[in-house]
């Protein structure tokens, strides 16, 4: 083989670099496309599997009927949809205020040394498997709700239906909400903290230099600036709470009823699917019904995400 | 020299182990413009930020010595830091408009202090205050038709004048300016300088600058820092024409820094 000149060598290298560059770009584009396509693909698969039940029942019946008797062919998802929404709502109400305050404290007030201790612990909390939270729920939270919190709420706030205790077991929406809230804390705290710390120091100092207190600065300047990111943190927490299955089904009681009180038992969609998939498949349409349930979950997540995005765009846009 | 408003006594500042200001003792005269000059890293910003205790916002700083404002040491235990910063305002090198409207930026300081903003309701009083300080900062004509649009929409030069208006609206006795024109185009810079000269009849101004020409144009009184030490301080004309210290002479001649 003849010696190649320096120019030829550089040409070869250049060509190779260009090829690698193109290859890398295509690979990344393909992966991105796969990710983006995943949602419609999953939706399509669920739709196909749920088709037997979607075809034979009006959508309104499936969504709003409260009767769930698979043996008789009655598939009303309303109790499960409500179960999911109630548990998630209670979890978010319990989780958002304390985790935001914690994030603000750690980002704006805490000395660096405290932050260095607290944040790894909070991250650890995020890494605990959900079944462990479930066990903790059964052992600690359920008795606590059944024997202490429940009676107390009933006694003081029982005139409001939301706080009536007709179910002394403690396996309830509140128990599920508490367990979920603890699972959601670390996510909201970590993300909100990062978002708040990303606000430029000069902006903080601009407010402080006018004689504002730290809290005035946080409220009027830092949070106003970080608002969109804080919402994103809450949305992440919401998605976690919404989709969580194992820990919830261990503590909510799993009774298909439309709840009236946070002390009632409930049966979220995720628990329905996890408890029953692969069982009782001899019942006609049961498999299709569970797929329908999964499809409803997906639809609710999509609706919430789109709504949150719309709100964000409006606020950031203005 | 007129009555000193700020008396700095043996002021030392450390960042961790770095000794950034070493035993500074100097008086800053009331209702004049004092320019702080010196090469980059000599401690000008540190000195300025020690005068409104903004230094405390940086982790790991330590301060010893005294800064007397009207005879009271602002580092004394009983002194409220928000009170200090209300009396001693600041203009940063880069404008940081608050994430709100132009109007709200100027009104911000009034509102957080609960100063008599809404004298007898209806907010018209506040309108007048906002207008007055936007005029004082030379910005009124440019923004009067869009007071309620976001401040982030202004140009950098306008934003810096907005920050000036915002600082003035609190009616500070002292205004600290850290290289207030370094991020600005020449025209905006000139406007800021004009405004500073215009307000010095009521406000004591301390301006850090790395531009000797700016110091020439603005300063009544001059402080020269070198490696964290005060080398020379005195009436500007005297220091410029007849520096006592060899380092001052060299710096003014452009031989060092
Ligand atoms: N946040 C900080 N942490 C550590 N050292 C600092 C910090 N800010 C300033 N310094 C040091 O203090 C000295 C004075 O800095 P500075 O006051 O900013 O000087 P100037 O404003 O005159 O350029 C410099 O040596 C600088 O390295
Ligand atoms: Mg500086």
Coordinates of C-alpha atoms and ligand atoms in Angstrom, one line a residue:
Chain A
X1 CA 0.0 0.0 0.0
X2 CA 1.3 3.4 -0.9
X3 CA 2.0 6.1 1.6
X4 CA -0.8 8.5 2.0
X5 CA 0.0 12.2 1.9
X6 CA -0.9 14.4 4.9
X7 CA -3.7 15.9 3.0
X8 CA -5.2 12.6 2.2
X9 CA -5.0 11.6 5.9
X10 CA -6.8 14.7 7.1
X11 CA -9.4 14.2 4.4
X12 CA -10.0 10.7 5.7
X13 CA -10.2 11.8 9.3
X14 CA -12.6 14.7 8.4
X15 CA -14.8 12.3 6.5
X16 CA -14.9 9.9 9.4
X17 CA -15.7 12.6 11.8
X18 CA -18.6 13.8 9.6
X19 CA -19.9 10.2 9.4
X20 CA -19.7 9.8 13.2
X21 CA -21.5 13.1 13.6
X22 CA -24.3 12.1 11.2
X23 CA -24.6 8.7 12.9
X24 CA -24.8 10.1 16.3
X25 CA -27.4 12.6 15.2
X26 CA -29.5 9.8 13.6
X27 CA -29.2 7.6 16.6
X28 CA -30.3 10.3 19.0
X29 CA -33.2 11.3 16.6
X30 CA -34.3 7.7 16.5
X31 CA -34.3 7.4 20.3
X32 CA -36.2 10.7 20.7
X33 CA -38.8 9.5 18.2
X34 CA -39.1 6.2 20.1
X35 CA -39.8 8.1 23.3
X36 CA -42.3 10.4 21.8
X37 CA -44.0 7.5 20.0
X38 CA -44.2 5.4 23.2
X39 CA -47.3 7.3 24.5
X40 CA -49.4 6.9 21.4
X41 CA -48.2 3.3 21.1
X42 CA -49.2 2.4 24.6
X43 CA -52.5 4.2 24.2
X44 CA -53.2 2.3 20.9
X45 CA -52.4 -1.1 22.5
X46 CA -54.7 -0.4 25.5
X47 CA -57.4 0.8 23.1
X48 CA -57.2 -2.4 21.1
X49 CA -57.3 -4.7 24.1
X50 CA -60.1 -2.6 25.7
X51 CA -62.1 -2.6 22.4
X52 CA -64.5 -5.5 23.3
X53 CA -65.8 -3.5 26.2
X54 CA -65.7 -0.1 24.6
X55 CA -67.6 -1.5 21.7
X56 CA -70.4 -3.0 23.7
X57 CA -71.0 -0.3 26.4
X58 CA -71.6 3.4 26.0
X59 CA -68.7 5.5 27.2
X60 CA -70.9 7.4 29.6
X61 CA -71.9 4.2 31.3
X62 CA -68.4 3.0 31.7
X63 CA -67.2 6.3 33.2
X64 CA -70.2 7.2 35.3
X65 CA -72.0 4.0 36.4
X66 CA -71.3 3.1 40.0
X67 CA -72.2 -0.6 39.6
X68 CA -69.2 -2.9 39.4
X69 CA -70.4 -6.5 39.1
X70 CA -68.1 -8.3 36.6
X71 CA -70.0 -11.6 36.8
X72 CA -73.2 -9.9 35.7
X73 CA -71.4 -7.9 33.0
X74 CA -71.7 -4.6 34.8
X75 CA -68.5 -2.5 34.6
X76 CA -69.0 0.9 36.1
X77 CA -65.6 2.6 36.7
X78 CA -66.9 5.6 38.6
X79 CA -66.0 4.3 42.1
X80 CA -62.5 3.6 40.9
X81 CA -62.0 6.9 39.2
X82 CA -63.2 8.6 42.3
X83 CA -61.0 6.5 44.4
X84 CA -57.9 7.5 42.4
X85 CA -58.9 11.2 42.4
X86 CA -59.6 11.3 46.1
X87 CA -56.5 9.6 47.2
X88 CA -54.3 11.7 44.9
X89 CA -56.1 14.9 46.0
X90 CA -55.7 14.1 49.7
X91 CA -52.0 13.3 49.2
X92 CA -51.4 16.5 47.3
X93 CA -53.2 18.6 49.9
X94 CA -51.0 17.0 52.6
X95 CA -47.8 17.1 50.7
X96 CA -47.6 20.4 48.9
X97 CA -47.6 23.0 51.7
X98 CA -45.0 21.3 53.9
X99 CA -42.7 20.3 51.1
X100 CA -42.8 23.8 49.6
X101 CA -42.0 25.3 52.9
X102 CA -39.2 22.8 53.4
X103 CA -37.8 23.6 50.0
X104 CA -37.9 27.3 50.7
X105 CA -36.3 26.9 54.1
X106 CA -33.5 24.7 52.7
X107 CA -32.9 26.9 49.7
X108 CA -33.2 30.3 51.3
X109 CA -32.6 30.1 55.0
X110 CA -30.7 26.9 56.0
X111 CA -26.9 27.2 56.6
X112 CA -24.9 25.2 54.0
X113 CA -24.0 22.6 56.6
X114 CA -27.6 21.7 57.4
X115 CA -28.4 21.6 53.7
X116 CA -25.5 19.2 53.2
X117 CA -27.0 16.8 55.8
X118 CA -30.6 17.2 54.9
X119 CA -30.5 16.8 51.1
X120 CA -28.9 13.3 51.0
X121 CA -31.4 12.1 53.6
X122 CA -34.3 13.5 51.5
X123 CA -32.8 11.8 48.4
X124 CA -32.7 8.6 50.4
X125 CA -36.4 9.0 51.1
X126 CA -37.0 9.0 47.4
X127 CA -35.1 5.8 46.9
X128 CA -37.1 3.6 49.3
X129 CA -39.1 1.0 47.5
X130 CA -42.9 1.7 47.6
X131 CA -43.6 -1.7 49.2
X132 CA -41.7 -0.5 52.2
X133 CA -43.9 2.6 52.5
X134 CA -46.8 0.2 52.2
X135 CA -45.7 -1.9 55.1
X136 CA -45.1 1.3 57.1
X137 CA -48.6 2.4 56.2
X138 CA -50.1 -0.9 57.4
X139 CA -48.2 -1.0 60.6
X140 CA -48.2 2.6 61.6
X141 CA -50.5 4.8 59.6
X142 CA -53.6 2.6 59.3
X143 CA -53.9 2.0 63.1
X144 CA -53.2 5.7 63.7
X145 CA -55.9 6.8 61.4
X146 CA -58.4 4.1 62.6
X147 CA -57.9 4.7 66.3
X148 CA -56.7 8.2 66.8
X149 CA -56.9 10.6 63.9
X150 CA -60.3 9.2 62.6
X151 CA -62.2 9.5 65.9
X152 CA -60.6 12.9 66.5
X153 CA -61.7 14.3 63.1
X154 CA -65.1 12.7 63.6
X155 CA -65.6 14.3 66.9
X156 CA -64.5 17.8 66.0
X157 CA -65.3 18.1 62.3
X158 CA -67.8 15.2 61.9
X159 CA -70.7 17.6 61.0
X160 CA -68.9 18.0 57.7
X161 CA -69.4 14.8 55.7
X162 CA -65.8 14.9 54.5
X163 CA -64.6 14.0 58.0
X164 CA -67.2 11.5 59.1
X165 CA -65.9 8.2 60.3
X166 CA -68.1 5.3 59.3
X167 CA -65.2 2.9 58.9
X168 CA -63.2 2.2 62.1
X169 CA -60.6 0.0 60.4
X170 CA -58.3 2.8 59.4
X171 CA -57.9 1.4 55.9
X172 CA -58.9 4.6 54.2
X173 CA -58.3 7.4 51.8
X174 CA -56.6 9.3 54.5
X175 CA -54.2 6.5 55.2
X176 CA -53.4 6.2 51.5
X177 CA -53.1 10.0 51.2
X178 CA -50.6 10.1 54.2
X179 CA -48.5 7.3 52.8
X180 CA -48.5 8.9 49.3
X181 CA -47.7 12.4 50.8
X182 CA -44.6 11.0 52.4
X183 CA -43.6 9.5 49.2
X184 CA -44.1 12.7 47.3
X185 CA -42.2 15.0 49.8
X186 CA -38.7 14.2 48.5
X187 CA -39.6 14.8 44.9
X188 CA -41.2 18.2 45.4
X189 CA -38.6 19.2 48.0
X190 CA -35.7 18.3 45.7
X191 CA -37.0 19.8 42.5
X192 CA -38.5 23.0 44.1
X193 CA -35.3 23.6 46.0
X194 CA -33.2 23.4 42.8
X195 CA -35.6 25.7 41.0
X196 CA -35.5 28.3 43.9
X197 CA -31.7 28.1 44.1
X198 CA -31.5 28.8 40.4
X199 CA -32.9 32.3 41.0
X200 CA -29.9 34.7 40.5
X201 CA -28.4 36.0 43.7
X202 CA -28.3 39.5 42.3
X203 CA -32.1 39.5 42.2
X204 CA -32.3 38.5 45.9
X205 CA -29.8 41.2 46.8
X206 CA -31.7 43.8 44.8
X207 CA -34.7 43.2 47.1
X208 CA -32.7 42.9 50.3
X209 CA -30.7 46.1 49.5
X210 CA -34.0 48.0 49.5
X211 CA -34.5 46.9 53.1
X212 CA -36.8 44.0 52.5
X213 CA -36.8 41.2 55.0
X214 CA -35.9 37.7 53.8
X215 CA -39.4 36.6 53.8
X216 CA -40.6 39.6 51.8
X217 CA -37.8 38.8 49.4
X218 CA -38.8 35.2 49.1
X219 CA -42.5 35.9 48.6
X220 CA -42.4 38.9 46.3
X221 CA -39.3 38.2 44.3
X222 CA -37.8 34.7 44.5
X223 CA -41.1 32.7 44.3
X224 CA -42.5 35.1 41.7
X225 CA -39.5 34.4 39.6
X226 CA -39.4 30.6 40.3
X227 CA -43.2 30.1 40.0
X228 CA -43.2 28.1 36.8
X229 CA -40.5 25.7 38.1
X230 CA -42.3 25.3 41.4
X231 CA -45.4 24.3 39.5
X232 CA -43.4 21.8 37.6
X233 CA -42.1 20.3 40.9
X234 CA -45.7 20.0 42.1
X235 CA -46.7 18.3 38.8
X236 CA -43.9 15.8 39.2
X237 CA -45.1 15.0 42.7
X238 CA -48.6 14.7 41.4
X239 CA -47.6 12.2 38.7
X240 CA -45.8 10.1 41.3
X241 CA -48.8 10.1 43.7
X242 CA -51.2 9.4 40.9
X243 CA -49.4 6.4 39.5
X244 CA -48.3 4.9 42.7
X245 CA -49.9 1.5 43.1
X246 CA -48.3 -0.8 45.6
X247 CA -48.2 1.4 48.7
X248 CA -51.7 2.6 48.2
X249 CA -53.4 -0.7 47.6
X250 CA -52.0 -1.9 50.9
X251 CA -53.7 0.8 52.9
X252 CA -56.8 2.1 51.2
X253 CA -59.1 -0.8 51.9
X254 CA -60.0 -1.6 48.3
X255 CA -63.7 -1.4 48.5
X256 CA -65.4 -0.4 45.2
X257 CA -67.6 2.4 46.5
X258 CA -67.9 6.1 45.8
X259 CA -66.2 7.7 48.9
X260 CA -67.9 10.4 50.8
X261 CA -65.4 11.0 53.6
X262 CA -61.6 10.9 53.7
X263 CA -62.1 8.2 56.3
X264 CA -63.9 5.9 53.9
X265 CA -62.2 3.1 52.2
X266 CA -61.7 3.5 48.4
X267 CA -60.5 1.5 45.5
X268 CA -58.2 3.4 43.1
X269 CA -57.8 2.3 39.5
X270 CA -54.2 1.3 39.9
X271 CA -55.1 -1.0 42.8
X272 CA -57.9 -2.5 40.8
X273 CA -55.6 -3.4 37.9
X274 CA -52.8 -4.7 40.1
X275 CA -55.1 -6.8 42.3
X276 CA -57.0 -8.4 39.5
X277 CA -55.0 -8.6 36.4
X278 CA -54.2 -12.3 35.6
X279 CA -57.0 -13.5 38.0
X280 CA -60.6 -14.3 37.2
X281 CA -59.8 -14.1 33.5
X282 CA -62.6 -16.6 32.9
X283 CA -65.2 -13.9 33.4
X284 CA -66.1 -12.5 30.0
X285 CA -64.8 -9.1 29.2
X286 CA -62.9 -8.8 32.5
X287 CA -59.6 -8.5 30.7
X288 CA -60.9 -5.8 28.4
X289 CA -62.4 -4.0 31.4
X290 CA -59.0 -3.8 33.2
X291 CA -57.4 -2.5 30.0
X292 CA -60.2 0.1 29.9
X293 CA -59.2 1.0 33.4
X294 CA -55.6 1.5 32.4
X295 CA -56.8 3.6 29.4
X296 CA -58.8 5.8 31.7
X297 CA -55.7 6.3 34.0
X298 CA -53.7 7.3 31.0
X299 CA -56.4 9.7 29.8
X300 CA -56.6 11.4 33.3
X301 CA -52.8 11.8 33.4
X302 CA -52.8 13.3 29.9
X303 CA -55.6 15.8 30.8
X304 CA -53.8 16.9 34.0
X305 CA -50.5 17.3 32.2
X306 CA -52.0 19.3 29.3
X307 CA -53.9 21.5 31.8
X308 CA -50.8 22.2 33.8
X309 CA -48.8 23.0 30.7
X310 CA -51.5 25.4 29.5
X311 CA -51.5 27.2 32.9
X312 CA -47.7 27.4 32.8
X313 CA -47.6 28.7 29.3
X314 CA -50.1 31.4 30.1
X315 CA -48.1 32.5 33.2
X316 CA -44.7 32.3 31.7
X317 CA -45.9 33.9 28.5
X318 CA -47.2 37.0 30.4
Chain B
X1 CA -14.6 68.8 54.6
X2 CA -18.2 68.9 55.7
X3 CA -19.7 66.9 58.5
X4 CA -18.9 63.2 57.9
X5 CA -22.0 61.0 57.6
X6 CA -20.2 57.7 57.6
X7 CA -17.2 57.0 59.8
X8 CA -15.4 53.8 59.1
X9 CA -13.2 52.7 61.9
X10 CA -10.6 49.9 61.6
X11 CA -12.8 47.9 59.3
X12 CA -11.6 44.4 58.5
X13 CA -13.3 41.9 56.2
X14 CA -12.4 38.3 55.6
X15 CA -13.8 35.9 53.0
X16 CA -13.0 32.6 54.8
X17 CA -9.3 33.0 55.4
X18 CA -8.8 35.7 52.7
X19 CA -8.2 39.1 54.4
X20 CA -9.9 41.3 51.9
X21 CA -10.1 44.7 53.8
X22 CA -7.3 45.5 56.2
X23 CA -7.9 48.1 58.9
X24 CA -9.8 50.7 56.9
X25 CA -10.4 54.0 58.7
X26 CA -11.9 56.8 56.7
X27 CA -14.8 59.3 56.8
X28 CA -17.3 59.8 54.1
X29 CA -18.6 63.3 53.8
X30 CA -22.3 64.0 53.7
X31 CA -24.0 65.2 50.5
X32 CA -21.0 64.8 48.3
X33 CA -19.9 62.2 45.8
X34 CA -17.2 60.0 47.2
X35 CA -15.4 57.9 44.6
X36 CA -13.7 54.7 45.6
X37 CA -10.9 53.8 43.1
X38 CA -8.2 51.2 42.8
X39 CA -7.2 48.2 40.7
X40 CA -9.5 45.2 40.3
X41 CA -9.6 43.0 43.3
X42 CA -8.4 45.7 45.8
X43 CA -11.6 45.5 47.8
X44 CA -13.8 48.3 46.4
X45 CA -16.9 46.1 46.2
X46 CA -16.2 44.6 49.6
X47 CA -16.0 48.1 51.1
X48 CA -19.2 49.2 49.5
X49 CA -21.1 46.1 50.6
X50 CA -19.9 46.5 54.1
X51 CA -21.6 49.8 54.3
X52 CA -25.1 48.4 54.0
X53 CA -24.3 45.0 55.5
X54 CA -25.1 43.2 52.2
X55 CA -21.8 41.4 52.8
X56 CA -23.7 39.1 55.2
X57 CA -25.4 37.6 52.2
X58 CA -22.2 36.0 51.1
X59 CA -21.3 32.8 52.9
X60 CA -18.3 32.8 55.1
X61 CA -17.6 36.5 55.5
X62 CA -16.4 38.0 58.7
X63 CA -16.3 41.6 59.7
X64 CA -14.6 43.5 62.5
X65 CA -14.4 47.2 63.3
X66 CA -17.1 49.8 63.0
X67 CA -19.2 51.6 60.5
X68 CA -20.8 54.6 62.1
X69 CA -23.8 56.0 60.4
X70 CA -24.8 59.3 62.0
X71 CA -22.7 58.1 65.0
X72 CA -24.4 54.7 65.4
X73 CA -22.4 51.6 64.5
X74 CA -24.5 49.7 62.0
X75 CA -22.8 46.4 63.2
X76 CA -24.1 46.9 66.7
X77 CA -26.2 44.1 68.1
X78 CA -29.4 46.0 68.5
X79 CA -29.3 47.5 65.0
X80 CA -32.0 46.2 62.5
X81 CA -30.4 45.3 59.2
X82 CA -33.5 46.3 57.2
X83 CA -33.3 49.7 58.8
X84 CA -29.7 50.1 57.8
X85 CA -30.5 49.1 54.2
X86 CA -33.5 51.5 54.2
X87 CA -31.1 54.4 55.0
X88 CA -28.3 53.1 52.8
X89 CA -29.5 52.3 49.3
X90 CA -27.6 50.5 46.6
X91 CA -27.2 50.4 42.9
X92 CA -25.5 47.2 41.6
X93 CA -23.1 47.0 38.6
X94 CA -25.8 45.1 36.6
X95 CA -29.4 45.9 36.7
X96 CA -31.7 43.4 38.3
X97 CA -35.3 44.5 37.7
X98 CA -37.7 42.7 40.0
X99 CA -40.0 40.3 38.3
X100 CA -42.9 42.8 38.2
X101 CA -44.1 45.9 36.3
X102 CA -42.1 49.1 36.0
X103 CA -44.5 50.8 38.4
X104 CA -44.3 48.0 40.9
X105 CA -40.5 48.1 40.8
X106 CA -40.4 51.7 41.9
X107 CA -43.2 51.2 44.4
X108 CA -41.7 48.0 45.9
X109 CA -39.5 49.7 48.5
X110 CA -42.4 51.9 49.7
X111 CA -44.7 48.9 49.9
X112 CA -42.5 46.6 51.9
X113 CA -41.7 49.4 54.4
X114 CA -45.3 50.3 54.7
X115 CA -44.2 53.9 54.1
X116 CA -47.2 56.2 53.9
X117 CA -47.8 55.0 50.4
X118 CA -51.5 55.0 50.3
X119 CA -52.1 58.2 52.3
X120 CA -55.8 58.3 52.5
X121 CA -56.5 55.4 50.1
X122 CA -57.0 55.5 46.3
X123 CA -53.3 55.0 45.5
X124 CA -52.9 58.4 43.8
X125 CA -50.3 59.4 46.2
X126 CA -48.2 56.4 45.2
X127 CA -48.7 57.3 41.6
X128 CA -47.1 60.7 42.3
X129 CA -44.2 59.1 44.1
X130 CA -43.5 56.7 41.3
X131 CA -43.6 59.5 38.8
X132 CA -41.3 61.7 40.9
X133 CA -38.6 59.0 41.2
X134 CA -38.8 57.9 37.6
X135 CA -38.2 61.6 36.7
X136 CA -35.4 61.8 39.2
X137 CA -33.8 58.8 37.4
X138 CA -34.4 60.4 34.0
X139 CA -36.6 57.6 32.9
X140 CA -40.1 59.1 33.1
X141 CA -40.5 60.3 29.5
X142 CA -39.5 56.9 28.2
X143 CA -41.8 54.7 30.3
X144 CA -44.8 56.9 31.2
X145 CA -47.1 55.1 28.7
X146 CA -46.2 51.6 29.8
X147 CA -45.8 51.8 33.5
X148 CA -47.7 48.6 34.0
X149 CA -45.7 46.4 31.6
X150 CA -43.0 44.1 32.9
X151 CA -39.7 45.8 33.7
X152 CA -37.8 43.0 31.9
X153 CA -38.9 44.6 28.7
X154 CA -36.7 47.6 29.1
X155 CA -33.2 48.0 27.6
X156 CA -30.2 47.5 29.9
X157 CA -29.6 51.2 30.2
X158 CA -33.3 51.8 31.0
X159 CA -33.3 49.0 33.5
X160 CA -30.3 50.5 35.3
X161 CA -32.1 53.9 35.6
X162 CA -35.2 52.0 36.8
X163 CA -33.0 50.4 39.5
X164 CA -31.8 54.0 40.4
X165 CA -35.4 55.1 40.7
X166 CA -36.3 52.1 42.8
X167 CA -33.4 52.8 45.2
X168 CA -34.3 56.5 45.4
X169 CA -37.9 55.9 46.1
X170 CA -37.0 54.6 49.5
X171 CA -35.4 58.0 50.2
X172 CA -32.1 56.7 51.4
X173 CA -29.6 59.1 53.1
X174 CA -26.8 57.3 51.4
X175 CA -26.6 55.7 47.9
X176 CA -23.9 53.2 47.2
X177 CA -23.1 52.6 43.5
X178 CA -20.9 49.8 42.5
X179 CA -19.5 50.5 39.0
X180 CA -23.0 51.7 38.1
X181 CA -22.2 52.3 34.4
X182 CA -19.9 49.4 33.7
X183 CA -22.6 47.4 31.9
X184 CA -24.0 50.3 30.0
X185 CA -23.5 52.0 26.6
X186 CA -21.9 55.5 26.8
X187 CA -25.2 57.4 26.4
X188 CA -26.9 55.5 29.2
X189 CA -23.8 55.8 31.3
X190 CA -23.8 59.6 30.8
X191 CA -27.5 59.8 31.9
X192 CA -26.8 57.9 35.1
X193 CA -23.9 60.2 35.9
X194 CA -26.1 63.2 35.3
X195 CA -28.7 61.8 37.7
X196 CA -26.1 61.1 40.4
X197 CA -24.8 64.7 40.2
X198 CA -28.4 66.0 40.3
X199 CA -29.3 64.1 43.5
X200 CA -26.2 64.8 45.5
X201 CA -27.7 67.9 47.0
X202 CA -29.9 65.6 49.1
X203 CA -28.1 62.3 49.1
X204 CA -24.7 61.2 50.1
X205 CA -23.2 59.1 47.2
X206 CA -20.4 56.6 47.3
X207 CA -19.5 55.4 43.8
X208 CA -17.0 52.6 43.1
X209 CA -15.4 53.0 39.7
X210 CA -12.5 51.6 37.8
X211 CA -12.7 54.5 35.4
X212 CA -10.4 57.4 36.4
X213 CA -12.2 59.6 34.0
X214 CA -15.5 58.8 35.7
X215 CA -13.9 59.6 39.0
X216 CA -12.7 62.9 37.6
X217 CA -16.1 63.8 36.4
X218 CA -18.0 62.8 39.5
X219 CA -15.9 62.8 42.6
X220 CA -15.8 65.5 45.3
X221 CA -13.9 63.2 47.6
X222 CA -11.6 60.3 46.7
X223 CA -10.7 57.0 48.4
X224 CA -7.8 55.0 46.9
X225 CA -7.6 51.3 47.9
X226 CA -4.7 49.0 47.1
X227 CA -4.6 45.3 48.0
X228 CA -7.3 45.7 50.7
X229 CA -5.6 48.7 52.3
X230 CA -6.6 52.3 52.3
X231 CA -3.7 54.2 50.7
X232 CA -5.0 57.7 50.4
X233 CA -8.3 59.6 50.9
X234 CA -9.0 63.3 50.5
X235 CA -10.8 65.9 48.5
X236 CA -10.8 64.8 44.9
X237 CA -9.0 67.8 43.5
X238 CA -6.2 67.5 46.0
X239 CA -5.7 63.7 45.5
X240 CA -5.7 64.1 41.7
X241 CA -3.4 67.0 41.5
X242 CA -1.2 66.3 44.4
X243 CA -1.2 62.7 45.6
X244 CA 0.8 62.1 48.7
X245 CA 1.5 58.4 48.3
X246 CA 3.7 57.0 45.6
X247 CA 1.2 54.2 44.8
X248 CA -1.6 56.7 44.3
X249 CA 0.7 58.7 41.9
X250 CA 1.6 55.6 40.0
X251 CA -2.1 54.4 39.7
X252 CA -3.3 57.8 38.6
X253 CA -0.5 58.0 36.0
X254 CA -1.6 54.6 34.7
X255 CA 1.6 52.9 35.7
X256 CA 0.0 50.3 37.9
X257 CA -3.4 48.5 38.1
Ligands
LIG1 N1 -17.4 36.0 47.5 C1 -16.0 36.0 47.7 N2 -15.4 34.9 48.2 C2 -14.1 34.9 48.3 N3 -13.3 35.9 48.1 C3 -13.9 37.0 47.6 C4 -15.3 37.1 47.3 N4 -15.6 38.3 46.8 C5 -14.4 39.0 46.8 N5 -13.4 38.2 47.2 C6 -11.9 38.6 47.2 O1 -11.8 39.8 48.0 C7 -10.9 40.7 47.3 C8 -11.6 42.0 47.0 O2 -12.6 41.8 46.1 P1 -13.6 42.9 45.6 O3 -14.1 43.7 46.8 O4 -14.6 42.3 44.7 O5 -12.6 43.8 44.7 P2 -12.9 45.0 43.6 O6 -14.4 45.3 43.7 O7 -12.1 46.1 44.0 O8 -12.6 44.4 42.3 C9 -10.4 40.0 46.0 O9 -9.1 39.5 46.3 C10 -11.4 38.8 45.8 O10 -10.8 37.7 45.3
LIG2 MG1 -15.9 45.1 42.2

